[in-house]
CSV table of C-alpha atoms in Angstrom, one decimal:
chain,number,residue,atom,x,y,z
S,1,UNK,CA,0.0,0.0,0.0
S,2,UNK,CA,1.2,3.3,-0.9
S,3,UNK,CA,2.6,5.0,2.5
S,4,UNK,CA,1.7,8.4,1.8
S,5,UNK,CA,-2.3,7.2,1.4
S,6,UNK,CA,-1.9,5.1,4.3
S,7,UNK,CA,-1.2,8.0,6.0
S,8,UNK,CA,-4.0,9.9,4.8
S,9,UNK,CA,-6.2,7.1,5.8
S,10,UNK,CA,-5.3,7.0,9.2
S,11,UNK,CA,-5.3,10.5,9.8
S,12,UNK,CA,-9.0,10.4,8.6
S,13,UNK,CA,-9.7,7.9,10.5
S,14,UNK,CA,-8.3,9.5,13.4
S,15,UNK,CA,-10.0,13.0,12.7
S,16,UNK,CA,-13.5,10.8,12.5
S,17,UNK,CA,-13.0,8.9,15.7
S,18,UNK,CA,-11.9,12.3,17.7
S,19,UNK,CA,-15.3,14.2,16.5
S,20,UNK,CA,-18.0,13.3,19.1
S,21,UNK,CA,-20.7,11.5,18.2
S,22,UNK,CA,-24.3,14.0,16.7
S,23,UNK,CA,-26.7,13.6,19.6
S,24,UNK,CA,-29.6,14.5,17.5
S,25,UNK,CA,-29.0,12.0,14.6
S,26,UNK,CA,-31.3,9.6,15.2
S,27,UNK,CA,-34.1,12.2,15.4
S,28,UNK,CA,-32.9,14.3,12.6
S,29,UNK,CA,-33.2,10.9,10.6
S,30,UNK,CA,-36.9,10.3,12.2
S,31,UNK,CA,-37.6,14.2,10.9
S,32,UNK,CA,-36.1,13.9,7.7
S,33,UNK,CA,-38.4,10.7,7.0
S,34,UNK,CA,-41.4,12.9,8.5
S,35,UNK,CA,-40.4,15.6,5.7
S,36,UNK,CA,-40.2,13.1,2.7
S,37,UNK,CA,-43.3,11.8,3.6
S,38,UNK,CA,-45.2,15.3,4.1
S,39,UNK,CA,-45.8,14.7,7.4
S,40,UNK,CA,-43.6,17.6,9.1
S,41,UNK,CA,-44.9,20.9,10.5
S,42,UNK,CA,-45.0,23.7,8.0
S,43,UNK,CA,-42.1,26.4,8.9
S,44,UNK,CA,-40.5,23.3,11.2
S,45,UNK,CA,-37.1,22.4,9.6
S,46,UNK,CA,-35.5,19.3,10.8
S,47,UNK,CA,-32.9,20.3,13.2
S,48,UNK,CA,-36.0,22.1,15.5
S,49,UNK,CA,-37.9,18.7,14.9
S,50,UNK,CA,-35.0,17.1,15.8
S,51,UNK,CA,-34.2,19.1,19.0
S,52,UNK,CA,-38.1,18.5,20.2
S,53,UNK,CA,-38.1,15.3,19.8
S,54,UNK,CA,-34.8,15.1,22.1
S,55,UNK,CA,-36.1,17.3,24.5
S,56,UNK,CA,-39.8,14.9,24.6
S,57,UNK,CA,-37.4,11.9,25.4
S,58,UNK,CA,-35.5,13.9,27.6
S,59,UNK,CA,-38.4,14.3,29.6
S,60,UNK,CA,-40.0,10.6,29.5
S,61,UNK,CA,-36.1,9.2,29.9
S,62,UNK,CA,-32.9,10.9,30.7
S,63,UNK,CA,-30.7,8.4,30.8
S,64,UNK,CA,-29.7,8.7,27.1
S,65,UNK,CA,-29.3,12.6,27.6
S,66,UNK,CA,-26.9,11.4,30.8
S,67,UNK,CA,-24.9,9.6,28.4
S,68,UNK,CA,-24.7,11.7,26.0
S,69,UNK,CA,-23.8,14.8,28.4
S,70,UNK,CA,-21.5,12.8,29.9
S,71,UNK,CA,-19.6,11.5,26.8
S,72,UNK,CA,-19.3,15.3,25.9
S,73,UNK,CA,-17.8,15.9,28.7
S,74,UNK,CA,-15.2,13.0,28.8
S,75,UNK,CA,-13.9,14.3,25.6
S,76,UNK,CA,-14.2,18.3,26.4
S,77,UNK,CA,-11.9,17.8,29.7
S,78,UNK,CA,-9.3,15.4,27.7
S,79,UNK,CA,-9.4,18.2,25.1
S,80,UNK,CA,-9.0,21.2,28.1
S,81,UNK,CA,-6.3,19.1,29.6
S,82,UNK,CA,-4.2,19.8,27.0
S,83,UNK,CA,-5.2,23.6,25.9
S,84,UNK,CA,-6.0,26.9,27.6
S,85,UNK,CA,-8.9,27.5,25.3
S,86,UNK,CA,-11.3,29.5,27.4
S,87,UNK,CA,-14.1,28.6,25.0
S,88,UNK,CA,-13.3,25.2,25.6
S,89,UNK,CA,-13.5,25.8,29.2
S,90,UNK,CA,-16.8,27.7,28.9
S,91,UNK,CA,-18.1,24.4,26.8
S,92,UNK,CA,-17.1,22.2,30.1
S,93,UNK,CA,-18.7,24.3,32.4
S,94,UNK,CA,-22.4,24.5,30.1
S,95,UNK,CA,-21.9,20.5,30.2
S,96,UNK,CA,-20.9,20.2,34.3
S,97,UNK,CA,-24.6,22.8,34.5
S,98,UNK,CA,-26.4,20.8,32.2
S,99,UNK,CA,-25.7,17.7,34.1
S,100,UNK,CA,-26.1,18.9,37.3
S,101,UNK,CA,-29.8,20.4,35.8
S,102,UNK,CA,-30.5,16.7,35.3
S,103,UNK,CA,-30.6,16.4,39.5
S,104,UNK,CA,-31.6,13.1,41.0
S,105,UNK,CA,-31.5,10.8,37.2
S,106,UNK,CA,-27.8,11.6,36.5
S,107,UNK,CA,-26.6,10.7,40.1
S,108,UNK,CA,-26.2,6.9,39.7
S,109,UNK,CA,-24.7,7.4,36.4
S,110,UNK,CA,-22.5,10.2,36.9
S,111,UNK,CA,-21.4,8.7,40.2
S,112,UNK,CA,-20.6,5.3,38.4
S,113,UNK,CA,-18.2,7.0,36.0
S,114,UNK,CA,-16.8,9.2,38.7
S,115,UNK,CA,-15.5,5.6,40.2
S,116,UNK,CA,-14.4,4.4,37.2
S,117,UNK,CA,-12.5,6.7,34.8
S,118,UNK,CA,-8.7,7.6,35.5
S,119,UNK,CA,-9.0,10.6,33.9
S,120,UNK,CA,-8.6,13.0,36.8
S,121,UNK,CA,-9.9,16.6,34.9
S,122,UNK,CA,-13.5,14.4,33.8
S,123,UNK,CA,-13.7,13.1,37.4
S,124,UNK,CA,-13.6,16.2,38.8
S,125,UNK,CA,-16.3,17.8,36.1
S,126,UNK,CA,-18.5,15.2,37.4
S,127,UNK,CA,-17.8,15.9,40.9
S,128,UNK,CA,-18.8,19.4,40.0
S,129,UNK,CA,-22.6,18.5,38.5
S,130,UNK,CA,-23.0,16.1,41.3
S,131,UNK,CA,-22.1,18.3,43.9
S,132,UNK,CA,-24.7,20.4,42.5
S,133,UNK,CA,-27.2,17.8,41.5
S,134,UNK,CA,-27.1,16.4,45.4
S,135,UNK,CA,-26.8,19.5,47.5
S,136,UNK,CA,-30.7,18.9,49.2
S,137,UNK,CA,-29.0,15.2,50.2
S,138,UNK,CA,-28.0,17.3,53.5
S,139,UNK,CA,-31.3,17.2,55.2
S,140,UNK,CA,-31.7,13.5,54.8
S,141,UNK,CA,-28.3,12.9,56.3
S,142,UNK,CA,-27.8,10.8,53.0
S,143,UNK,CA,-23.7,11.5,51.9
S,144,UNK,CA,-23.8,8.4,49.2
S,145,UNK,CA,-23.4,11.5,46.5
S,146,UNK,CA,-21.9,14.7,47.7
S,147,UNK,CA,-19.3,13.1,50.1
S,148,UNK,CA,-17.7,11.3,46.7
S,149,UNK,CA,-18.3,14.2,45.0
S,150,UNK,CA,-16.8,17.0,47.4
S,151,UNK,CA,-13.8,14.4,48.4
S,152,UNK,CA,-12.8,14.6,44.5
S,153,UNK,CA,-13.0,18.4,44.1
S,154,UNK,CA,-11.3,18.8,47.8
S,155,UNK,CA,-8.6,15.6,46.9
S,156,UNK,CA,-7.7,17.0,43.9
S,157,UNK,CA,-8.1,20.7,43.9
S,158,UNK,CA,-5.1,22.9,43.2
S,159,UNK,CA,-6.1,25.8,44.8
S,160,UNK,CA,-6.5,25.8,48.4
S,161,UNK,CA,-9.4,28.0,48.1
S,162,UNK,CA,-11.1,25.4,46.4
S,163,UNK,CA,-10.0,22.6,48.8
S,164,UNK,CA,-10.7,24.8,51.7
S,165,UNK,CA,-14.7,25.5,50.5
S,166,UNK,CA,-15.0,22.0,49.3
S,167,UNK,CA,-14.3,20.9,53.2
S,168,UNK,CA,-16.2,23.4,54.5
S,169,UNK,CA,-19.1,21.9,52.7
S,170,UNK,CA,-18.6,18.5,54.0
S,171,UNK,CA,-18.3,19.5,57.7
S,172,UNK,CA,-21.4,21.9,57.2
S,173,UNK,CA,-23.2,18.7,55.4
S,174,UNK,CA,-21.6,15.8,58.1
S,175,UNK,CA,-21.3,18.0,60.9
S,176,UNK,CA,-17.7,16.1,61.3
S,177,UNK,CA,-14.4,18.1,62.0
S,178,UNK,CA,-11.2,16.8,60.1
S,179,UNK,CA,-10.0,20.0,58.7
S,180,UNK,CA,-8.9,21.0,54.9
S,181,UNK,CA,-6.7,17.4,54.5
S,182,UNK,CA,-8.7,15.3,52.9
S,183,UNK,CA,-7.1,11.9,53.9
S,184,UNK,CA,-9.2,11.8,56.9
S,185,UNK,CA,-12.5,12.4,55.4
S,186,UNK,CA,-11.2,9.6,52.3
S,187,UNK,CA,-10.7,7.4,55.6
S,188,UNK,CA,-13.7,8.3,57.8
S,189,UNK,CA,-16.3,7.9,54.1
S,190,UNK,CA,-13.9,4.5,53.1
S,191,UNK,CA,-15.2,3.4,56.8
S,192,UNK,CA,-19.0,4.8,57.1
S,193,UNK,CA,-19.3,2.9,53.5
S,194,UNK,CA,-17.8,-0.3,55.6
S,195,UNK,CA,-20.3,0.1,58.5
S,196,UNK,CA,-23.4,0.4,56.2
S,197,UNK,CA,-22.5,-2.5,53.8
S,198,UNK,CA,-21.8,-4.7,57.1
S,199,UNK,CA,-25.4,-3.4,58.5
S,200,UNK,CA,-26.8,-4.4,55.4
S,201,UNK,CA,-25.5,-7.7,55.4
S,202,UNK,CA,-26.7,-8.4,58.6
């Protein structure tokens, strides 16, 4: 195979598998098939069917708006990681809102891929919506959300500030006193999470 369109070939390759995926395609498709057949709202063109369509599912089932928020912003923070684009920035922060909007549906989610990834700029994105999306968990006394959350943002935080209001948070939430280091809350939620799944065993 000739190298040089070898190389082109993997550089489009590579360009396609870097763009993230359309998350109105499949509803664009089932507008573009209501226009061919005559069927689609006069003055309505296909990318405001498309949006309403997404917004109707969004409202019967958010889990595929989850996904799809969180998939953009998996690739956003790999893409900030490596640039100081403050448009890019300002794209990470309308996801982190937009998930956090999502409230009580994106927690179990959003907390699984919190626990998962090894990226540590995503993880903390999601610690961000979540500490948002979980902030009336307080009252209940129920820290299965904002404790992982706050603990990431406070664990990895550059800034002290950050850290230090991150902390404050969790003793205002917990009403426990271990001060801006977070090893000691990592090991006083590693052994709460202990006590409750030994309870629940019993």
């Amino acid at each position: 195979m000739d190298v040089r369109f070898a190389t082109t070939l993997l550089l489009a390759l590579a360009i396609a598998c870097s763009k993230a995926p359309d998350p109105l395609a499949s509803y664009r498709a089932s507008c573009e098939g209501l226009q061919r057949a005559g069927q689609l709202r006069k003055g309505l063109t296909v990318d405001q069917c498309a949006e309403r369509l997404k917004q109707s599912a969004a409202a019967n089932d958010p889990a595929p708006q989850v996904d799809e928020i969180l998939s953009r912003l998996s690739s956003l923070s790999a893409q900030a990681a490596h640039t100081n684009d403050p448009a890019q920035n300002a794209a990470l922060t309308v996801e982190v809102d937009s998930l956090a909007r999502l409230g009580k549906a994106a927690v179990k989610p959003a907390l699984a891929k919190l626990q998962s990834s090894i990226d540590p700029d995503f993880r903390v994105a999601v610690a961000r919506a979540l500490s948002s999306a979980c902030a009336s968990d307080c009252a209940d006394g129920d820290y299965s959300c904002l404790a992982p959350a706050l603990l990431e943002i406070g664990g990895s935080a550059r800034s002290p500030g950050i850290r230090h209001e991150a902390m404050e948070r969790l003793r205002a939430c917990t009403k426990q006193t271990f001060g801006d280091d977070a090893q000691p809350w990592i090991k006083w939620w590693s052994e709460r999470r202990q006590d409750k799944a030994t309870q629940a065993a019993r």
